[in-house]
């Protein structure tokens, strides 16, 4: 029995109240949108194939995590130090925290003594350890899940010579990575845009999706990739980059963006025409 294809076709457009969707493929057609020369998730470029996904975009994700960590550290430091008379340490840093572990105890007529308080120590540990510990847990959890995803799913490979696309997915039941090859003409691609309205303003988000129809579950995608874009036009330009490569060749796109900090330094030195040793 031959399953019906997905209900999408190139040129299809759907406009909703707070969003819109435009389909570029199957049967990829020219979008008349200027293509981008490269994208963060373009990881490999060769004369006969390109690879998308994998470690692509990891540098930006690492920068985001680093920025969030630094911001959280600054906020915590401000709460920890605080001005004199305020903050957890009364403006005295660790000395103020240590002083706060002692409390005055009445021992007789007009006689007071400073005694160590285990309750204050427990409260200090909870105050100083909960937020940094939670931030560390979330950061490690995100990095671990990202590393697991990189090991489980291979980059999507677009082979222009064979006009085929290799996709993969992680099978939770068998605990194995499945790999399949599909014709280029069957690749489904679309860009969507949605808006969220609130009393403070309107926020618009867009994304580019491309995937393959599932033979086992008609009407659903066997595997796909969803990447965030600045707008529908940018998403269309990123898809046009893939289509231009498949139809015109490797000269239609630039080399992949670096995925490491050392790669960024090498690219900067190459563009500025300076030796690597000249970079501070």
XYZ file of N, CA and C in Angstrom:
840
model
N 0.845 -1.195 0.000
C 0.000 0.000 0.000
C 0.878 1.242 0.000
N 0.597 2.160 -0.890
C 1.378 3.388 -0.981
C 0.708 4.468 -0.162
N 1.475 5.018 0.760
C 0.922 6.042 1.636
C 0.866 7.382 0.911
N -0.102 8.173 1.318
C -0.245 9.495 0.715
C 0.836 10.421 1.238
N 1.319 11.340 0.410
C 2.345 12.273 0.863
C 1.766 13.312 1.802
N 2.649 14.102 2.365
C 2.204 15.186 3.231
C 1.392 16.209 2.437
N 0.435 16.847 3.079
C -0.415 17.810 2.362
C 0.275 19.158 2.167
N 1.494 19.149 1.642
C 2.239 20.369 1.387
C 2.721 20.362 -0.045
N 2.827 21.541 -0.616
C 3.380 21.672 -1.959
C 4.070 23.031 -2.055
N 5.070 23.102 -2.921
C 5.850 24.327 -3.061
C 4.952 25.482 -3.494
N 5.074 26.594 -2.806
C 4.263 27.766 -3.101
C 3.047 27.915 -2.220
N 2.752 26.901 -1.412
C 1.590 26.977 -0.530
C 1.831 28.008 0.565
N 0.825 28.820 0.831
C 0.934 29.864 1.858
C -0.331 29.855 2.700
N -0.111 29.931 4.013
C -1.234 29.949 4.947
C -1.060 31.118 5.893
N -2.059 31.981 5.942
C -2.030 33.160 6.791
C -3.027 32.983 7.927
N -2.549 33.126 9.154
C -3.402 33.029 10.317
C -3.442 34.368 11.037
N -4.170 34.414 12.114
C -4.343 35.684 12.821
C -3.020 36.209 13.365
N -2.238 35.340 14.010
C -0.975 35.767 14.611
C 0.226 35.032 14.015
N 0.062 34.476 12.847
C 1.172 33.757 12.245
C 0.937 33.477 10.778
N 1.983 32.984 10.140
C 1.904 32.653 8.719
C 2.893 31.541 8.430
N 2.649 30.781 7.356
C 3.529 29.694 6.959
C 3.610 29.632 5.439
N 4.822 29.514 4.932
C 5.056 29.417 3.498
C 5.868 28.159 3.228
N 5.441 27.361 2.261
C 6.085 26.088 1.922
C 6.940 26.279 0.672
N 8.179 25.757 0.714
C 9.109 25.860 -0.406
C 9.324 24.535 -1.135
N 8.990 23.435 -0.507
C 9.259 22.121 -1.063
C 8.303 21.156 -0.379
N 7.930 19.997 -0.949
C 8.627 19.206 -1.969
C 8.565 19.775 -3.381
N 9.390 19.139 -4.226
C 9.703 19.651 -5.561
C 10.218 21.076 -5.419
N 11.444 21.217 -4.875
C 11.982 22.556 -4.564
C 11.943 23.482 -5.768
N 11.449 24.681 -5.527
C 11.375 25.686 -6.584
C 12.126 26.928 -6.133
N 12.481 27.776 -7.074
C 13.184 29.009 -6.764
C 12.267 29.926 -5.968
N 12.812 30.511 -4.913
C 12.005 31.367 -4.048
C 12.088 32.840 -4.422
N 13.038 33.215 -5.284
C 13.268 34.623 -5.651
C 13.659 35.464 -4.435
N 14.213 34.808 -3.421
C 14.729 35.491 -2.231
C 16.246 35.406 -2.276
N 16.950 36.501 -2.030
C 18.419 36.433 -2.036
C 18.921 35.420 -1.023
N 19.749 34.473 -1.428
C 20.216 33.451 -0.484
C 21.281 34.002 0.451
N 21.303 33.475 1.668
C 22.415 33.766 2.561
C 23.614 32.967 2.072
N 24.790 33.462 2.358
C 25.996 32.789 1.883
C 26.408 31.637 2.786
N 26.027 31.697 4.051
C 26.309 30.603 4.972
C 25.459 30.782 6.220
N 25.346 29.722 7.007
C 24.560 29.740 8.242
C 25.359 29.046 9.338
N 24.982 29.331 10.594
C 25.708 28.742 11.716
C 25.605 27.223 11.734
N 24.507 26.671 11.235
C 24.319 25.231 11.290
C 24.828 24.518 10.037
N 25.510 25.253 9.146
C 26.226 24.626 8.032
C 27.615 24.238 8.538
N 27.873 22.944 8.691
C 29.106 22.488 9.336
C 30.148 21.975 8.355
N 29.737 21.408 7.220
C 30.689 20.847 6.263
C 30.272 21.241 4.845
N 31.272 21.569 4.033
C 31.013 21.883 2.633
C 32.058 21.183 1.773
N 31.587 20.386 0.827
C 32.452 19.658 -0.093
C 31.879 19.805 -1.501
N 32.653 19.459 -2.508
C 32.141 19.596 -3.888
C 30.855 18.813 -4.141
N 30.686 17.666 -3.464
C 29.540 16.810 -3.765
C 28.474 16.795 -2.676
N 28.772 17.288 -1.482
C 27.758 17.281 -0.428
C 28.070 18.337 0.630
N 27.015 18.703 1.371
C 27.141 19.580 2.531
C 26.455 18.888 3.701
N 26.857 19.261 4.911
C 26.257 18.717 6.117
C 25.700 19.857 6.956
N 24.505 19.636 7.501
C 23.819 20.631 8.308
C 23.502 20.039 9.671
N 23.642 20.840 10.711
C 23.328 20.377 12.048
C 24.576 19.940 12.781
N 24.421 18.949 13.654
C 25.563 18.485 14.429
C 26.032 19.559 15.381
N 27.324 19.867 15.305
C 27.909 20.870 16.203
C 27.641 22.295 15.734
N 26.954 22.458 14.615
C 26.673 23.790 14.097
C 25.833 24.598 15.068
N 26.255 25.817 15.347
C 25.550 26.674 16.276
C 25.935 26.474 17.730
N 26.820 25.496 18.007
C 27.213 25.235 19.393
C 27.956 26.412 20.002
N 28.729 27.108 19.186
C 29.477 28.249 19.714
C 28.527 29.317 20.230
N 27.459 29.592 19.475
C 26.490 30.590 19.914
C 25.776 30.127 21.180
N 25.419 28.845 21.253
C 24.766 28.330 22.451
C 25.681 28.422 23.657
N 26.970 28.146 23.448
C 27.926 28.262 24.549
C 28.039 29.707 25.009
N 28.033 30.644 24.070
C 28.086 32.052 24.434
C 26.863 32.457 25.246
N 25.689 31.953 24.871
C 24.466 32.259 25.616
C 24.574 31.733 27.049
N 25.008 30.466 27.192
C 25.154 29.896 28.526
C 26.174 30.683 29.344
N 27.267 31.068 28.701
C 28.301 31.834 29.395
C 27.743 33.188 29.850
N 26.981 33.849 28.979
C 26.419 35.155 29.336
C 25.432 35.035 30.480
N 24.576 33.999 30.435
C 23.609 33.803 31.519
C 24.328 33.515 32.834
N 25.405 32.713 32.751
C 26.158 32.393 33.965
C 26.786 33.648 34.566
N 27.407 34.477 33.729
C 28.044 35.701 34.220
C 27.005 36.649 34.805
N 25.846 36.785 34.124
C 24.791 37.651 34.640
C 24.295 37.160 35.988
N 24.079 35.851 36.099
C 23.645 35.301 37.372
C 24.682 35.486 38.466
N 25.968 35.362 38.101
C 27.030 35.562 39.092
C 27.059 37.001 39.585
N 26.869 37.962 38.676
C 26.859 39.363 39.075
C 25.668 39.674 39.989
N 24.504 39.132 39.650
C 23.330 39.355 40.491
C 23.536 38.745 41.875
N 24.083 37.520 41.890
C 24.323 36.871 43.180
C 25.357 37.638 43.991
N 26.425 38.128 43.318
C 27.446 38.895 44.031
C 26.856 40.161 44.635
N 25.943 40.828 43.881
C 25.305 42.015 44.414
C 24.446 41.708 45.629
N 23.736 40.563 45.581
C 22.919 40.170 46.729
C 23.795 39.736 47.903
N 24.922 39.111 47.585
C 25.792 38.607 48.645
C 26.499 39.743 49.382
N 27.117 40.652 48.637
C 27.831 41.760 49.267
C 26.845 42.740 49.869
N 26.139 43.425 48.998
C 25.181 44.414 49.473
C 25.861 45.586 50.148
N 25.189 46.717 50.229
C 25.760 47.869 50.939
C 25.756 47.633 52.450
N 26.534 48.385 53.215
C 26.518 48.238 54.681
C 25.106 48.380 55.224
N 24.739 47.460 56.074
C 23.392 47.457 56.623
C 22.397 46.710 55.770
N 22.874 46.138 54.651
C 21.975 45.426 53.752
C 22.743 44.253 53.149
N 22.042 43.354 52.480
C 22.704 42.214 51.867
C 22.978 41.112 52.879
N 23.338 39.927 52.379
C 23.539 38.788 53.257
C 24.798 38.926 54.104
N 25.780 39.695 53.627
C 27.043 39.811 54.353
C 27.212 41.176 54.997
N 26.153 41.999 54.965
C 26.209 43.333 55.578
C 27.344 44.176 54.998
N 27.631 43.961 53.700
C 28.655 44.738 53.032
C 30.071 44.370 53.416
N 30.293 43.250 54.117
C 31.623 42.881 54.583
C 32.156 41.605 53.947
N 31.452 41.054 52.953
C 31.953 39.857 52.279
C 31.919 38.643 53.181
N 32.930 37.785 53.052
C 32.973 36.567 53.847
C 33.105 36.863 55.336
N 33.781 37.973 55.669
C 33.902 38.326 57.086
C 32.534 38.585 57.696
N 31.659 39.236 56.931
C 30.318 39.477 57.431
C 29.523 38.199 57.580
N 29.717 37.259 56.656
C 29.027 35.971 56.771
C 29.499 35.224 58.014
N 30.820 35.237 58.245
C 31.354 34.537 59.417
C 30.855 35.182 60.713
N 30.779 36.496 60.722
C 30.270 37.186 61.910
C 28.809 36.824 62.164
N 28.059 36.658 61.076
C 26.649 36.327 61.228
C 26.403 34.940 61.780
N 27.435 34.086 61.832
C 27.258 32.747 62.400
C 27.227 32.767 63.926
N 27.595 33.915 64.516
C 27.586 34.030 65.972
C 26.424 34.922 66.400
N 25.917 34.634 67.579
C 24.832 35.446 68.131
C 25.043 35.625 69.635
N 24.530 36.733 70.130
C 24.681 37.042 71.545
C 23.731 36.189 72.378
N 24.266 35.627 73.443
C 23.478 34.781 74.349
C 23.601 35.341 75.768
N 22.465 35.516 76.417
C 22.464 36.046 77.790
C 22.881 34.950 78.755
N 23.911 35.214 79.553
C 24.425 34.208 80.488
C 24.259 34.622 81.948
N 23.812 35.838 82.154
C 23.612 36.276 83.537
C 23.200 37.731 83.573
N 23.206 38.286 84.783
C 22.797 39.677 84.949
C 23.727 40.598 84.176
N 23.131 41.244 83.172
C 23.878 42.165 82.302
C 25.137 41.542 81.707
N 25.106 40.231 81.487
C 26.238 39.534 80.901
C 25.794 38.811 79.625
N 26.548 39.060 78.542
C 26.247 38.459 77.231
C 27.520 37.817 76.685
N 27.346 36.754 75.918
C 28.490 36.066 75.295
C 28.139 35.702 73.845
N 29.160 35.716 73.004
C 28.973 35.340 71.593
C 29.170 33.832 71.450
N 28.125 33.157 70.979
C 28.185 31.711 70.784
C 27.903 31.358 69.325
N 28.553 30.286 68.880
C 28.369 29.805 67.503
C 26.985 29.180 67.354
N 26.290 29.536 66.273
C 24.930 29.051 66.047
C 24.911 28.095 64.859
N 24.566 26.841 65.131
C 24.464 25.867 64.040
C 23.268 26.164 63.134
N 22.244 26.760 63.699
C 21.085 27.133 62.877
C 21.471 28.213 61.863
N 22.252 29.191 62.313
C 22.720 30.227 61.384
C 23.616 29.628 60.296
N 24.440 28.640 60.673
C 25.308 27.990 59.676
C 24.478 27.270 58.625
N 23.448 26.541 59.080
C 22.582 25.839 58.128
C 21.873 26.826 57.205
N 21.364 27.928 57.768
C 20.705 28.933 56.947
C 21.648 29.581 55.956
N 22.896 29.813 56.362
C 23.878 30.415 55.453
C 24.205 29.469 54.298
N 24.361 28.184 54.622
C 24.644 27.200 53.564
C 23.505 27.155 52.552
N 22.272 27.189 53.042
C 21.119 27.167 52.141
C 21.074 28.433 51.285
N 21.329 29.590 51.907
C 21.271 30.843 51.159
C 22.376 30.934 50.115
N 23.600 30.541 50.496
C 24.734 30.670 49.584
C 24.841 29.521 48.600
N 24.214 28.397 48.905
C 24.387 27.235 48.036
C 23.222 26.935 47.117
N 22.015 27.415 47.444
C 20.842 27.038 46.652
C 20.900 27.626 45.248
N 21.023 28.941 45.127
C 20.981 29.567 43.812
C 22.181 29.186 42.944
N 23.444 29.294 43.454
C 24.562 28.842 42.610
C 24.468 27.360 42.265
N 24.008 26.543 43.214
C 23.878 25.114 42.943
C 22.833 24.835 41.878
N 21.702 25.556 41.943
C 20.656 25.376 40.938
C 21.145 25.826 39.564
N 21.843 26.963 39.512
C 22.383 27.440 38.236
C 23.394 26.460 37.660
N 24.251 25.901 38.529
C 25.230 24.917 38.058
C 24.548 23.656 37.563
N 23.505 23.210 38.269
C 22.771 22.013 37.855
C 22.126 22.206 36.485
N 21.459 23.357 36.293
C 20.806 23.604 35.009
C 21.817 23.708 33.876
N 22.946 24.370 34.129
C 23.963 24.513 33.087
C 24.530 23.161 32.689
N 24.884 22.345 33.677
C 25.431 21.018 33.388
C 24.388 20.152 32.690
N 23.130 20.263 33.093
C 22.059 19.473 32.480
C 21.891 19.835 31.010
N 21.900 21.132 30.691
C 21.752 21.562 29.297
C 22.935 21.093 28.462
N 24.150 21.250 28.990
C 25.329 20.815 28.248
C 25.330 19.307 28.038
N 24.908 18.556 29.045
C 24.884 17.098 28.930
C 23.859 16.647 27.893
N 22.668 17.256 27.916
C 21.649 16.886 26.934
C 22.092 17.244 25.519
N 22.797 18.381 25.386
C 23.283 18.769 24.068
C 24.340 17.788 23.568
N 25.230 17.350 24.447
C 26.244 16.379 24.047
C 25.604 15.036 23.676
N 24.590 14.621 24.422
C 23.885 13.384 24.084
C 23.216 13.482 22.720
N 22.611 14.624 22.427
C 21.958 14.811 21.144
C 22.964 14.771 20.005
N 24.149 15.335 20.210
C 25.181 15.298 19.177
C 25.639 13.878 18.898
N 25.682 13.037 19.942
C 26.115 11.647 19.747
C 25.026 10.795 19.111
N 23.776 11.169 19.315
C 22.683 10.314 18.849
C 22.258 10.612 17.418
N 22.298 11.870 17.020
C 21.783 12.266 15.705
C 22.925 12.788 14.844
N 23.034 12.252 13.641
C 24.070 12.676 12.712
C 23.634 13.943 11.987
N 24.576 14.726 11.484
C 24.203 15.884 10.665
C 23.468 15.441 9.400
N 22.539 16.261 8.938
C 21.844 15.977 7.687
C 22.797 16.227 6.523
N 22.857 15.277 5.606
C 23.778 15.402 4.477
C 22.984 15.572 3.175
N 23.263 16.640 2.450
C 22.648 16.911 1.147
C 23.693 16.608 0.065
N 23.458 15.546 -0.692
C 24.405 15.092 -1.711
C 23.888 15.534 -3.083
N 24.554 16.523 -3.678
C 24.064 17.090 -4.937
C 24.366 16.197 -6.126
N 25.415 15.394 -6.067
C 25.740 14.522 -7.192
C 24.711 13.401 -7.334
N 24.309 12.824 -6.208
C 23.298 11.763 -6.229
C 21.885 12.309 -6.089
N 21.770 13.597 -5.789
C 20.475 14.238 -5.558
C 19.688 13.472 -4.495
N 20.382 13.241 -3.383
C 19.798 12.526 -2.261
C 20.090 13.280 -0.960
N 19.286 12.988 0.048
C 19.441 13.593 1.364
C 19.491 12.476 2.397
N 20.520 12.491 3.236
C 20.650 11.501 4.306
C 20.218 12.127 5.620
N 19.237 11.502 6.271
C 18.727 11.976 7.546
C 18.875 10.885 8.593
N 18.838 11.274 9.842
C 18.931 10.311 10.933
C 18.003 10.739 12.057
N 17.743 9.791 12.941
C 16.940 10.071 14.133
C 17.280 9.032 15.196
N 16.978 9.372 16.441
C 17.242 8.483 17.567
C 15.984 7.690 17.884
N 16.104 6.345 17.858
C 14.987 5.459 18.167
C 15.039 5.139 19.662
N 14.086 5.659 20.418
C 14.076 5.443 21.864
C 13.803 3.988 22.222
N 13.075 3.273 21.354
C 12.725 1.890 21.667
C 13.927 0.971 21.534
N 14.671 1.091 20.456
C 15.832 0.239 20.222
C 17.138 0.844 20.727
N 17.099 2.123 21.171
C 18.294 2.811 21.644
C 19.381 2.843 20.569
N 18.957 3.101 19.342
C 19.909 3.141 18.235
C 19.585 4.329 17.336
N 20.594 4.754 16.578
C 20.422 5.838 15.607
C 20.041 5.251 14.258
N 18.888 5.643 13.747
C 18.439 5.191 12.437
C 18.886 6.183 11.365
N 19.349 5.661 10.243
C 19.813 6.486 9.132
C 19.092 6.040 7.862
N 18.553 7.012 7.133
C 17.877 6.713 5.874
C 18.265 7.749 4.816
N 18.104 7.352 3.565
C 18.422 8.219 2.435
C 17.156 8.419 1.602
N 16.867 9.672 1.277
C 15.656 10.023 0.545
C 16.019 10.849 -0.683
N 15.167 10.842 -1.686
C 15.397 11.724 -2.851
C 15.291 13.194 -2.463
N 16.094 14.009 -3.091
C 16.107 15.441 -2.823
C 14.753 16.060 -3.103
N 14.066 15.598 -4.121
C 12.782 16.182 -4.499
C 11.697 15.941 -3.463
N 11.881 14.964 -2.553
C 10.870 14.666 -1.538
C 11.074 15.460 -0.249
N 12.155 16.208 -0.166
C 12.398 17.011 1.029
C 11.331 18.091 1.167
N 10.725 18.162 2.355
C 9.711 19.175 2.631
C 10.348 20.305 3.425
N 10.135 21.528 2.986
C 10.710 22.690 3.663
C 9.663 23.788 3.752
N 9.658 24.464 4.893
C 8.714 25.565 5.084
C 9.277 26.530 6.118
N 8.832 27.758 6.042
C 9.217 28.771 7.016
C 7.945 29.307 7.655
N 7.990 29.458 8.966
C 6.825 29.934 9.692
C 7.170 31.127 10.549
N 6.173 31.921 10.831
C 6.350 33.122 11.646
C 5.143 33.293 12.533
N 5.389 33.560 13.806
C 4.301 33.749 14.752
C 4.563 34.950 15.636
N 3.503 35.531 16.156
C 3.602 36.716 17.007
C 2.891 36.473 18.324
N 3.460 37.028 19.384
C 2.850 37.001 20.702
C 2.529 38.438 21.116
N 1.296 38.673 21.497
C 0.823 40.018 21.816
C 0.592 40.120 23.317
N 1.121 41.182 23.904
C 0.899 41.451 25.321
C 0.690 42.947 25.506
N 0.460 43.344 26.747
C 0.224 44.764 27.020
C 1.493 45.584 26.824
N 2.662 44.930 26.860
C 3.926 45.660 26.712
C 4.411 45.735 25.272
N 3.785 44.989 24.356
C 4.211 45.057 22.963
C 3.941 43.753 22.231
N 4.555 43.640 21.059
C 4.398 42.459 20.204
C 5.770 41.855 19.956
N 5.888 40.537 20.153
C 7.132 39.817 19.898
C 6.898 38.827 18.773
N 7.751 38.880 17.750
C 7.618 38.022 16.585
C 8.775 37.040 16.528
N 8.460 35.779 16.236
C 9.450 34.714 16.133
C 9.258 33.977 14.809
N 10.356 33.523 14.220
C 10.303 32.811 12.950
C 11.235 31.619 13.015
N 10.960 30.613 12.185
C 11.796 29.421 12.150
C 11.699 28.779 10.774
N 12.763 28.074 10.407
C 12.829 27.306 9.165
C 12.824 25.835 9.521
N 11.955 25.065 8.868
C 11.873 23.623 9.105
C 12.020 22.888 7.788
N 12.789 21.800 7.819
C 12.819 20.893 6.669
C 12.924 19.469 7.183
N 12.194 18.571 6.539
C 12.150 17.180 6.967
C 11.583 16.293 5.880
N 11.394 15.011 6.233
C 10.950 13.987 5.289
C 9.713 13.306 5.837
N 8.770 12.995 4.952
C 7.551 12.312 5.331
C 7.853 10.891 5.792
N 7.086 10.407 6.779
C 7.259 9.060 7.310
C 6.378 8.073 6.558
N 6.979 6.969 6.105
C 6.209 5.924 5.446
C 5.419 5.088 6.448
N 5.960 4.938 7.672
C 5.274 4.136 8.679
C 4.086 4.877 9.282
N 4.197 6.204 9.398
C 3.123 7.012 9.988
C 2.783 8.138 9.021
N 1.916 7.870 8.043
C 1.595 8.867 7.020
C 1.051 10.149 7.649
N 1.466 11.264 7.074
C 1.035 12.553 7.577
C 1.936 13.118 8.647
N 2.975 12.367 9.054
C 3.917 12.854 10.037
C 5.329 12.785 9.457
N 6.223 13.558 10.052
C 7.593 13.604 9.569
C 8.410 12.490 10.212
N 9.226 11.810 9.372
C 10.117 10.779 9.884
C 11.258 11.411 10.677
N 11.812 12.469 10.149
C 12.852 13.226 10.821
C 12.902 14.617 10.216
N 13.382 15.565 10.985
C 13.449 16.929 10.483
C 14.338 17.789 11.352
N 14.545 19.013 10.899
C 15.365 19.975 11.625
C 14.640 21.308 11.650
N 14.594 21.910 12.828
C 13.938 23.202 13.004
C 14.963 24.189 13.547
N 15.193 25.272 12.814
C 16.183 26.273 13.228
C 15.497 27.631 13.319
N 15.837 28.374 14.342
C 15.280 29.701 14.520
C 15.915 30.709 13.577
N 15.124 31.632 13.085
C 15.602 32.676 12.183
C 15.082 34.030 12.656
N 15.673 35.084 12.121
C 15.260 36.426 12.512
C 13.897 36.791 11.935
N 13.584 36.274 10.757
C 12.321 36.595 10.096
C 12.041 35.547 9.029
N 10.868 35.633 8.422
C 10.544 34.718 7.336
C 11.485 34.897 6.161
N 11.876 36.135 5.882
C 12.769 36.386 4.749
C 14.137 35.756 4.982
N 14.638 35.847 6.219
C 15.930 35.227 6.524
C 15.833 33.707 6.414
N 14.747 33.126 6.913
C 14.549 31.688 6.781
C 14.469 31.250 5.336
N 13.774 32.033 4.503
C 13.705 31.708 3.081
C 15.085 31.796 2.438
N 15.895 32.782 2.861
C 17.244 32.900 2.328
C 18.129 31.732 2.729
N 17.937 31.199 3.932
C 18.718 30.048 4.359
C 18.320 28.798 3.574
N 17.042 28.626 3.319
C 16.630 27.491 2.489
C 17.129 27.665 1.058
N 17.097 28.892 0.564
C 17.587 29.155 -0.788
C 19.078 28.838 -0.893
N 19.819 28.997 0.187
C 21.229 28.604 0.194
C 21.366 27.116 -0.087
N 20.552 26.295 0.576
C 20.602 24.848 0.344
C 20.195 24.526 -1.081
N 19.118 25.147 -1.557
C 18.632 24.854 -2.901
C 19.652 25.277 -3.960
N 20.287 26.425 -3.768
C 21.289 26.876 -4.728
C 22.467 25.896 -4.785
N 22.872 25.402 -3.627
C 23.969 24.430 -3.629
C 23.574 23.175 -4.401
N 22.387 22.656 -4.152
C 21.954 21.429 -4.816
C 21.789 21.627 -6.317
N 21.388 22.805 -6.748
C 21.111 23.037 -8.164
C 22.289 23.645 -8.914
N 23.105 24.469 -8.245
C 24.161 25.207 -8.938
C 25.564 24.760 -8.572
N 25.762 24.228 -7.364
C 27.077 23.756 -7.001
C 27.671 24.476 -5.813
N 28.871 24.081 -5.382
C 29.486 24.647 -4.176
C 29.858 26.119 -4.302
N 29.981 26.627 -5.523
C 30.334 28.031 -5.683
C 29.213 28.966 -5.234
N 28.017 28.442 -5.047
C 26.865 29.275 -4.691
C 26.856 29.665 -3.221
N 27.668 29.006 -2.385
C 27.671 29.315 -0.959
C 29.109 29.471 -0.480
N 29.265 30.095 0.696
C 30.577 30.300 1.294
C 30.976 29.104 2.144
N 32.180 29.194 2.707
C 32.649 28.147 3.599
C 31.855 28.201 4.908
N 31.748 27.070 5.616
C 30.999 27.052 6.875
C 31.601 27.990 7.913
N 30.747 28.476 8.795
C 31.215 29.322 9.897
C 31.974 28.472 10.905
N 32.984 29.026 11.567
C 33.726 28.251 12.572
C 32.838 27.886 13.748
N 33.097 26.722 14.330
C 32.297 26.241 15.458
C 33.089 26.279 16.759
N 34.331 26.744 16.726
C 35.152 26.878 17.925
C 35.724 28.291 17.993
N 36.199 28.674 19.171
C 36.785 30.000 19.331
C 38.081 30.114 18.536
N 38.882 29.049 18.504
C 40.102 29.063 17.697
C 39.775 29.247 16.220
N 38.675 28.637 15.781
C 38.264 28.821 14.389
C 37.880 30.261 14.092
N 37.226 30.927 15.048
C 36.887 32.336 14.866
C 38.140 33.194 14.769
N 39.149 32.875 15.591
C 40.397 33.640 15.544
C 41.091 33.448 14.194
N 41.133 32.210 13.713
C 41.773 31.944 12.426
C 41.040 32.655 11.287
N 39.710 32.659 11.336
C 38.952 33.345 10.300
C 39.200 34.853 10.356
N 39.260 35.420 11.559
C 39.526 36.846 11.701
C 40.908 37.204 11.142
N 41.914 36.408 11.481
C 43.268 36.675 10.987
C 43.329 36.532 9.468
N 42.591 35.588 8.932
C 42.578 35.397 7.482
C 41.922 36.579 6.778
N 40.820 37.091 7.340
C 40.143 38.226 6.727
C 40.959 39.508 6.863
N 41.651 39.671 7.996
C 42.468 40.865 8.211
C 43.860 40.751 7.594
N 44.158 39.550 7.079
C 45.466 39.288 6.450
C 46.613 39.579 7.407
N 46.477 39.003 8.607
C 47.526 39.114 9.617
C 47.890 37.714 10.083
N 49.112 37.494 10.554
C 49.490 36.168 11.047
C 48.764 35.834 12.359
N 48.668 34.559 12.628
C 47.995 34.125 13.849
C 48.700 34.648 15.091
N 50.009 34.782 15.044
C 50.761 35.265 16.192
C 50.469 36.730 16.512
N 49.898 37.473 15.563
C 49.601 38.882 15.801
C 48.302 39.070 16.594
N 47.535 38.007 16.765
C 46.286 38.103 17.539
C 46.612 37.995 19.020
N 46.128 38.922 19.807
C 46.461 38.968 21.231
C 45.924 37.710 21.911
